[in-house]
Amino acid sequence: SGYRIKRIESMTGCKVHISGKHHPMKIDITSNMFQNVTKGISMIEESLMKFVSDENSEKRMLYELVSTAEGTYKFKRNNGLRMLYRNNEWWALFDLPYNVRGNSGEYHGKFLTQLQPSLSGDCRIELFGDTFGVPLEHTSPFVLIRGTKHKDVKDAVSIVRDKMRRHQNRGPGRGCDCTPKW
């Protein structure tokens, strides 16, 4: 709200500009002092966290928010992959594909949890969505891959992508028609 933005600006000395009333929204935070920008980002995150009370959607929202804040968080990008480093963990997040059946549909990805034993180090695969017993109120289902070592998470992402691609491309006429294609 306008009140919250004015409060953040007055407490941090930053200028906050929100553009794009539709998707994607962009929040610009500017100041002559980097620590003011960092404080402004934290205050906006806190404000958004209060707005989104669903902790599972919160992970998705936080990932999307900080992945657009270049220069303020640690990222690695290659081959279209965005990996976020936050709270001593690397995160990679992907939307799960959807298959329409009649008037309803289902998200695919439960089989990805079978990959957990083959992952290096402390990497974890977590599926978020009603289908997977982790309800979401404000976002579509997704898979989160996380761990403390960048290389382990990057390797886990390759394994997960390969498994989903095989699911979607099992041969002519036998592949799954779920979208988006990985």
PDB file of C-alpha atoms in Angstrom:
ATOM      1  CA  SER A   1       0.000   0.000   0.000  1.00  0.00           C
ATOM      2  CA  GLY A   2       1.026   3.623  -0.357  1.00  0.00           C
ATOM      3  CA  TYR A   3       1.294   4.000   3.404  1.00  0.00           C
ATOM      4  CA  ARG A   4       3.818   1.141   3.682  1.00  0.00           C
ATOM      5  CA  ILE A   5       5.943   2.511   0.844  1.00  0.00           C
ATOM      6  CA  LYS A   6       6.039   5.984   2.443  1.00  0.00           C
ATOM      7  CA  ARG A   7       6.985   4.397   5.773  1.00  0.00           C
ATOM      8  CA  ILE A   8       9.821   2.398   4.172  1.00  0.00           C
ATOM      9  CA  GLU A   9      11.074   5.511   2.378  1.00  0.00           C
ATOM     10  CA  SER A  10      11.029   7.598   5.567  1.00  0.00           C
ATOM     11  CA  MET A  11      12.774   4.915   7.667  1.00  0.00           C
ATOM     12  CA  THR A  12      15.501   4.085   5.128  1.00  0.00           C
ATOM     13  CA  GLY A  13      16.081   7.278   3.170  1.00  0.00           C
ATOM     14  CA  CYS A  14      15.445   5.264  -0.017  1.00  0.00           C
ATOM     15  CA  LYS A  15      13.233   6.079  -2.952  1.00  0.00           C
ATOM     16  CA  VAL A  16      10.858   3.186  -3.761  1.00  0.00           C
ATOM     17  CA  HIS A  17       9.205   3.001  -7.185  1.00  0.00           C
ATOM     18  CA  ILE A  18       6.770   0.255  -8.179  1.00  0.00           C
ATOM     19  CA  SER A  19       6.091  -0.206 -11.884  1.00  0.00           C
ATOM     20  CA  GLY A  20       4.061  -2.722 -13.842  1.00  0.00           C
ATOM     21  CA  LYS A  21       0.645  -2.951 -12.233  1.00  0.00           C
ATOM     22  CA  HIS A  22       0.305  -6.324 -13.950  1.00  0.00           C
ATOM     23  CA  HIS A  23       2.792  -9.185 -14.340  1.00  0.00           C
ATOM     24  CA  PRO A  24       5.671  -8.784 -13.943  1.00  0.00           C
ATOM     25  CA  MET A  25       5.746  -6.108 -11.279  1.00  0.00           C
ATOM     26  CA  LYS A  26       9.063  -4.344 -10.713  1.00  0.00           C
ATOM     27  CA  ILE A  27      10.173  -2.686  -7.478  1.00  0.00           C
ATOM     28  CA  ASP A  28      13.104  -0.257  -7.737  1.00  0.00           C
ATOM     29  CA  ILE A  29      14.820   0.824  -4.526  1.00  0.00           C
ATOM     30  CA  THR A  30      17.428   3.560  -4.826  1.00  0.00           C
ATOM     31  CA  SER A  31      19.645   5.410  -2.378  1.00  0.00           C
ATOM     32  CA  ASN A  32      23.128   6.875  -2.226  1.00  0.00           C
ATOM     33  CA  MET A  33      23.977   4.391   0.529  1.00  0.00           C
ATOM     34  CA  PHE A  34      24.007   0.623  -0.116  1.00  0.00           C
ATOM     35  CA  GLN A  35      23.070  -0.242   3.492  1.00  0.00           C
ATOM     36  CA  ASN A  36      19.888   1.851   3.094  1.00  0.00           C
ATOM     37  CA  VAL A  37      18.949  -0.189   0.004  1.00  0.00           C
ATOM     38  CA  THR A  38      19.603  -3.420   1.908  1.00  0.00           C
ATOM     39  CA  LYS A  39      17.386  -2.225   4.777  1.00  0.00           C
ATOM     40  CA  GLY A  40      14.697  -1.151   2.283  1.00  0.00           C
ATOM     41  CA  ILE A  41      14.745  -4.581   0.646  1.00  0.00           C
ATOM     42  CA  SER A  42      14.388  -6.264   4.035  1.00  0.00           C
ATOM     43  CA  MET A  43      11.465  -4.026   4.963  1.00  0.00           C
ATOM     44  CA  ILE A  44       9.700  -4.729   1.652  1.00  0.00           C
ATOM     45  CA  GLU A  45      10.277  -8.467   2.141  1.00  0.00           C
ATOM     46  CA  GLU A  46       8.812  -8.271   5.665  1.00  0.00           C
ATOM     47  CA  SER A  47       5.830  -6.338   4.368  1.00  0.00           C
ATOM     48  CA  LEU A  48       5.216  -8.876   1.615  1.00  0.00           C
ATOM     49  CA  MET A  49       5.630 -11.788   4.047  1.00  0.00           C
ATOM     50  CA  LYS A  50       2.910 -10.320   6.248  1.00  0.00           C
ATOM     51  CA  PHE A  51       0.715  -9.927   3.188  1.00  0.00           C
ATOM     52  CA  VAL A  52       1.274 -13.520   2.122  1.00  0.00           C
ATOM     53  CA  SER A  53       0.485 -15.615   5.160  1.00  0.00           C
ATOM     54  CA  ASP A  54       0.888 -18.952   3.353  1.00  0.00           C
ATOM     55  CA  GLU A  55       4.434 -20.087   4.215  1.00  0.00           C
ATOM     56  CA  ASN A  56       4.704 -22.365   1.172  1.00  0.00           C
ATOM     57  CA  SER A  57       3.753 -19.602  -1.260  1.00  0.00           C
ATOM     58  CA  GLU A  58       6.121 -17.406   0.720  1.00  0.00           C
ATOM     59  CA  LYS A  59       9.107 -19.479  -0.474  1.00  0.00           C
ATOM     60  CA  ARG A  60       8.073 -18.985  -4.074  1.00  0.00           C
ATOM     61  CA  MET A  61       7.418 -15.293  -3.603  1.00  0.00           C
ATOM     62  CA  LEU A  62      10.739 -14.730  -1.850  1.00  0.00           C
ATOM     63  CA  TYR A  63      12.606 -16.581  -4.611  1.00  0.00           C
ATOM     64  CA  GLU A  64      10.894 -14.516  -7.322  1.00  0.00           C
ATOM     65  CA  LEU A  65      11.403 -11.273  -5.430  1.00  0.00           C
ATOM     66  CA  VAL A  66      15.081 -11.659  -4.733  1.00  0.00           C
ATOM     67  CA  SER A  67      15.851 -13.109  -8.139  1.00  0.00           C
ATOM     68  CA  THR A  68      14.898  -9.747  -9.638  1.00  0.00           C
ATOM     69  CA  ALA A  69      17.038  -7.799  -7.154  1.00  0.00           C
ATOM     70  CA  GLU A  70      20.310  -8.067  -9.073  1.00  0.00           C
ATOM     71  CA  GLY A  71      23.324  -6.824  -7.202  1.00  0.00           C
ATOM     72  CA  THR A  72      21.784  -7.304  -3.772  1.00  0.00           C
ATOM     73  CA  TYR A  73      21.763 -11.099  -3.512  1.00  0.00           C
ATOM     74  CA  LYS A  74      24.199 -13.781  -4.611  1.00  0.00           C
ATOM     75  CA  PHE A  75      23.169 -15.486  -7.869  1.00  0.00           C
ATOM     76  CA  LYS A  76      24.669 -17.871 -10.364  1.00  0.00           C
ATOM     77  CA  ARG A  77      23.169 -17.978 -13.841  1.00  0.00           C
ATOM     78  CA  ASN A  78      23.942 -20.333 -16.686  1.00  0.00           C
ATOM     79  CA  ASN A  79      21.848 -22.015 -19.368  1.00  0.00           C
ATOM     80  CA  GLY A  80      18.736 -20.179 -18.187  1.00  0.00           C
ATOM     81  CA  LEU A  81      19.132 -21.468 -14.637  1.00  0.00           C
ATOM     82  CA  ARG A  82      18.781 -19.019 -11.793  1.00  0.00           C
ATOM     83  CA  MET A  83      20.243 -20.152  -8.502  1.00  0.00           C
ATOM     84  CA  LEU A  84      19.746 -18.046  -5.412  1.00  0.00           C
ATOM     85  CA  TYR A  85      22.017 -18.122  -2.367  1.00  0.00           C
ATOM     86  CA  ARG A  86      20.140 -17.263   0.821  1.00  0.00           C
ATOM     87  CA  ASN A  87      20.585 -18.270   4.465  1.00  0.00           C
ATOM     88  CA  ASN A  88      23.587 -20.514   3.651  1.00  0.00           C
ATOM     89  CA  GLU A  89      21.667 -22.488   1.000  1.00  0.00           C
ATOM     90  CA  TRP A  90      21.521 -22.524  -2.796  1.00  0.00           C
ATOM     91  CA  TRP A  91      17.983 -22.636  -4.214  1.00  0.00           C
ATOM     92  CA  ALA A  92      16.731 -23.516  -7.685  1.00  0.00           C
ATOM     93  CA  LEU A  93      12.994 -23.412  -8.366  1.00  0.00           C
ATOM     94  CA  PHE A  94      10.911 -24.562 -11.353  1.00  0.00           C
ATOM     95  CA  ASP A  95       7.225 -24.559 -12.215  1.00  0.00           C
ATOM     96  CA  LEU A  96       5.814 -28.046 -12.474  1.00  0.00           C
ATOM     97  CA  PRO A  97       4.160 -29.045 -15.759  1.00  0.00           C
ATOM     98  CA  TYR A  98       0.386 -29.388 -15.946  1.00  0.00           C
ATOM     99  CA  ASN A  99      -1.733 -31.896 -17.868  1.00  0.00           C
ATOM    100  CA  VAL A 100      -5.336 -30.995 -18.739  1.00  0.00           C
ATOM    101  CA  ARG A 101      -7.859 -33.829 -18.490  1.00  0.00           C
ATOM    102  CA  GLY A 102     -11.416 -32.864 -19.378  1.00  0.00           C
ATOM    103  CA  ASN A 103     -12.542 -30.003 -17.142  1.00  0.00           C
ATOM    104  CA  SER A 104      -9.676 -30.446 -14.685  1.00  0.00           C
ATOM    105  CA  GLY A 105      -6.037 -31.356 -14.695  1.00  0.00           C
ATOM    106  CA  GLU A 106      -3.070 -32.359 -12.634  1.00  0.00           C
ATOM    107  CA  TYR A 107       0.460 -31.218 -11.981  1.00  0.00           C
ATOM    108  CA  HIS A 108       3.208 -33.720 -12.716  1.00  0.00           C
ATOM    109  CA  GLY A 109       6.310 -34.246 -10.645  1.00  0.00           C
ATOM    110  CA  LYS A 110       5.641 -36.614  -7.755  1.00  0.00           C
ATOM    111  CA  PHE A 111       8.040 -39.105  -9.383  1.00  0.00           C
ATOM    112  CA  LEU A 112      10.856 -36.558  -8.894  1.00  0.00           C
ATOM    113  CA  THR A 113      10.987 -37.386  -5.171  1.00  0.00           C
ATOM    114  CA  GLN A 114      12.315 -40.849  -6.136  1.00  0.00           C
ATOM    115  CA  LEU A 115      15.529 -39.074  -7.156  1.00  0.00           C
ATOM    116  CA  GLN A 116      16.320 -37.964  -3.594  1.00  0.00           C
ATOM    117  CA  PRO A 117      18.671 -40.901  -2.783  1.00  0.00           C
ATOM    118  CA  SER A 118      20.738 -40.232  -5.915  1.00  0.00           C
ATOM    119  CA  LEU A 119      21.498 -36.594  -5.060  1.00  0.00           C
ATOM    120  CA  SER A 120      24.897 -35.465  -3.775  1.00  0.00           C
ATOM    121  CA  GLY A 121      25.562 -33.961  -0.371  1.00  0.00           C
ATOM    122  CA  ASP A 122      22.644 -32.475   1.495  1.00  0.00           C
ATOM    123  CA  CYS A 123      20.522 -31.594  -1.565  1.00  0.00           C
ATOM    124  CA  ARG A 124      16.779 -31.903  -1.142  1.00  0.00           C
ATOM    125  CA  ILE A 125      13.916 -31.974  -3.616  1.00  0.00           C
ATOM    126  CA  GLU A 126      10.714 -30.449  -2.282  1.00  0.00           C
ATOM    127  CA  LEU A 127       7.404 -30.390  -4.169  1.00  0.00           C
ATOM    128  CA  PHE A 128       4.877 -27.692  -3.341  1.00  0.00           C
ATOM    129  CA  GLY A 129       1.211 -27.925  -4.290  1.00  0.00           C
ATOM    130  CA  ASP A 130      -2.088 -29.465  -3.179  1.00  0.00           C
ATOM    131  CA  THR A 131      -1.382 -32.611  -5.217  1.00  0.00           C
ATOM    132  CA  PHE A 132       1.762 -33.198  -3.158  1.00  0.00           C
ATOM    133  CA  GLY A 133       0.248 -32.584   0.278  1.00  0.00           C
ATOM    134  CA  VAL A 134       1.785 -29.111   0.587  1.00  0.00           C
ATOM    135  CA  PRO A 135      -1.085 -26.686  -0.083  1.00  0.00           C
ATOM    136  CA  LEU A 136      -0.476 -23.382  -1.844  1.00  0.00           C
ATOM    137  CA  GLU A 137      -2.851 -20.441  -1.758  1.00  0.00           C
ATOM    138  CA  HIS A 138      -1.108 -17.843  -3.911  1.00  0.00           C
ATOM    139  CA  THR A 139       0.983 -19.622  -6.540  1.00  0.00           C
ATOM    140  CA  SER A 140       1.037 -22.588  -8.891  1.00  0.00           C
ATOM    141  CA  PRO A 141       2.827 -25.822  -7.877  1.00  0.00           C
ATOM    142  CA  PHE A 142       6.611 -25.876  -8.082  1.00  0.00           C
ATOM    143  CA  VAL A 143       9.689 -27.922  -7.249  1.00  0.00           C
ATOM    144  CA  LEU A 144      12.406 -26.464  -5.037  1.00  0.00           C
ATOM    145  CA  ILE A 145      15.882 -27.974  -5.073  1.00  0.00           C
ATOM    146  CA  ARG A 146      18.145 -26.770  -2.299  1.00  0.00           C
ATOM    147  CA  GLY A 147      21.406 -27.546  -0.558  1.00  0.00           C
ATOM    148  CA  THR A 148      24.500 -25.920   0.900  1.00  0.00           C
ATOM    149  CA  LYS A 149      26.916 -26.566  -2.001  1.00  0.00           C
ATOM    150  CA  HIS A 150      26.441 -24.817  -5.346  1.00  0.00           C
ATOM    151  CA  LYS A 151      27.860 -27.722  -7.373  1.00  0.00           C
ATOM    152  CA  ASP A 152      25.617 -30.278  -5.640  1.00  0.00           C
ATOM    153  CA  VAL A 153      22.489 -28.194  -6.322  1.00  0.00           C
ATOM    154  CA  LYS A 154      23.543 -27.586  -9.929  1.00  0.00           C
ATOM    155  CA  ASP A 155      24.073 -31.344 -10.404  1.00  0.00           C
ATOM    156  CA  ALA A 156      20.712 -32.086  -8.760  1.00  0.00           C
ATOM    157  CA  VAL A 157      19.017 -29.632 -11.129  1.00  0.00           C
ATOM    158  CA  SER A 158      20.509 -31.513 -14.098  1.00  0.00           C
ATOM    159  CA  ILE A 159      19.238 -34.839 -12.735  1.00  0.00           C
ATOM    160  CA  VAL A 160      15.738 -33.438 -12.096  1.00  0.00           C
ATOM    161  CA  ARG A 161      15.536 -31.743 -15.513  1.00  0.00           C
ATOM    162  CA  ASP A 162      16.662 -34.940 -17.244  1.00  0.00           C
ATOM    163  CA  LYS A 163      14.041 -37.025 -15.413  1.00  0.00           C
ATOM    164  CA  MET A 164      11.245 -34.560 -16.305  1.00  0.00           C
ATOM    165  CA  ARG A 165      12.364 -34.403 -19.945  1.00  0.00           C
ATOM    166  CA  ARG A 166      12.322 -38.217 -20.140  1.00  0.00           C
ATOM    167  CA  HIS A 167       8.810 -38.170 -18.648  1.00  0.00           C
ATOM    168  CA  GLN A 168       7.694 -35.710 -21.311  1.00  0.00           C
ATOM    169  CA  ASN A 169       9.504 -37.408 -24.233  1.00  0.00           C
ATOM    170  CA  ARG A 170       9.120 -41.180 -23.842  1.00  0.00           C
ATOM    171  CA  GLY A 171       9.141 -41.706 -27.586  1.00  0.00           C
ATOM    172  CA  PRO A 172       6.766 -40.919 -30.450  1.00  0.00           C
ATOM    173  CA  GLY A 173       3.179 -40.901 -29.232  1.00  0.00           C
ATOM    174  CA  ARG A 174       4.196 -42.105 -25.756  1.00  0.00           C
ATOM    175  CA  GLY A 175       5.457 -38.893 -24.171  1.00  0.00           C
ATOM    176  CA  CYS A 176       3.355 -36.991 -21.704  1.00  0.00           C
ATOM    177  CA  ASP A 177       1.586 -33.907 -23.051  1.00  0.00           C
ATOM    178  CA  CYS A 178       2.047 -31.933 -19.834  1.00  0.00           C
ATOM    179  CA  THR A 179       3.256 -28.354 -20.281  1.00  0.00           C
ATOM    180  CA  PRO A 180       5.373 -26.325 -20.066  1.00  0.00           C
ATOM    181  CA  LYS A 181       7.992 -28.546 -21.652  1.00  0.00           C
ATOM    182  CA  TRP A 182      11.288 -28.664 -19.812  1.00  0.00           C
TER     183      TRP A 182
END
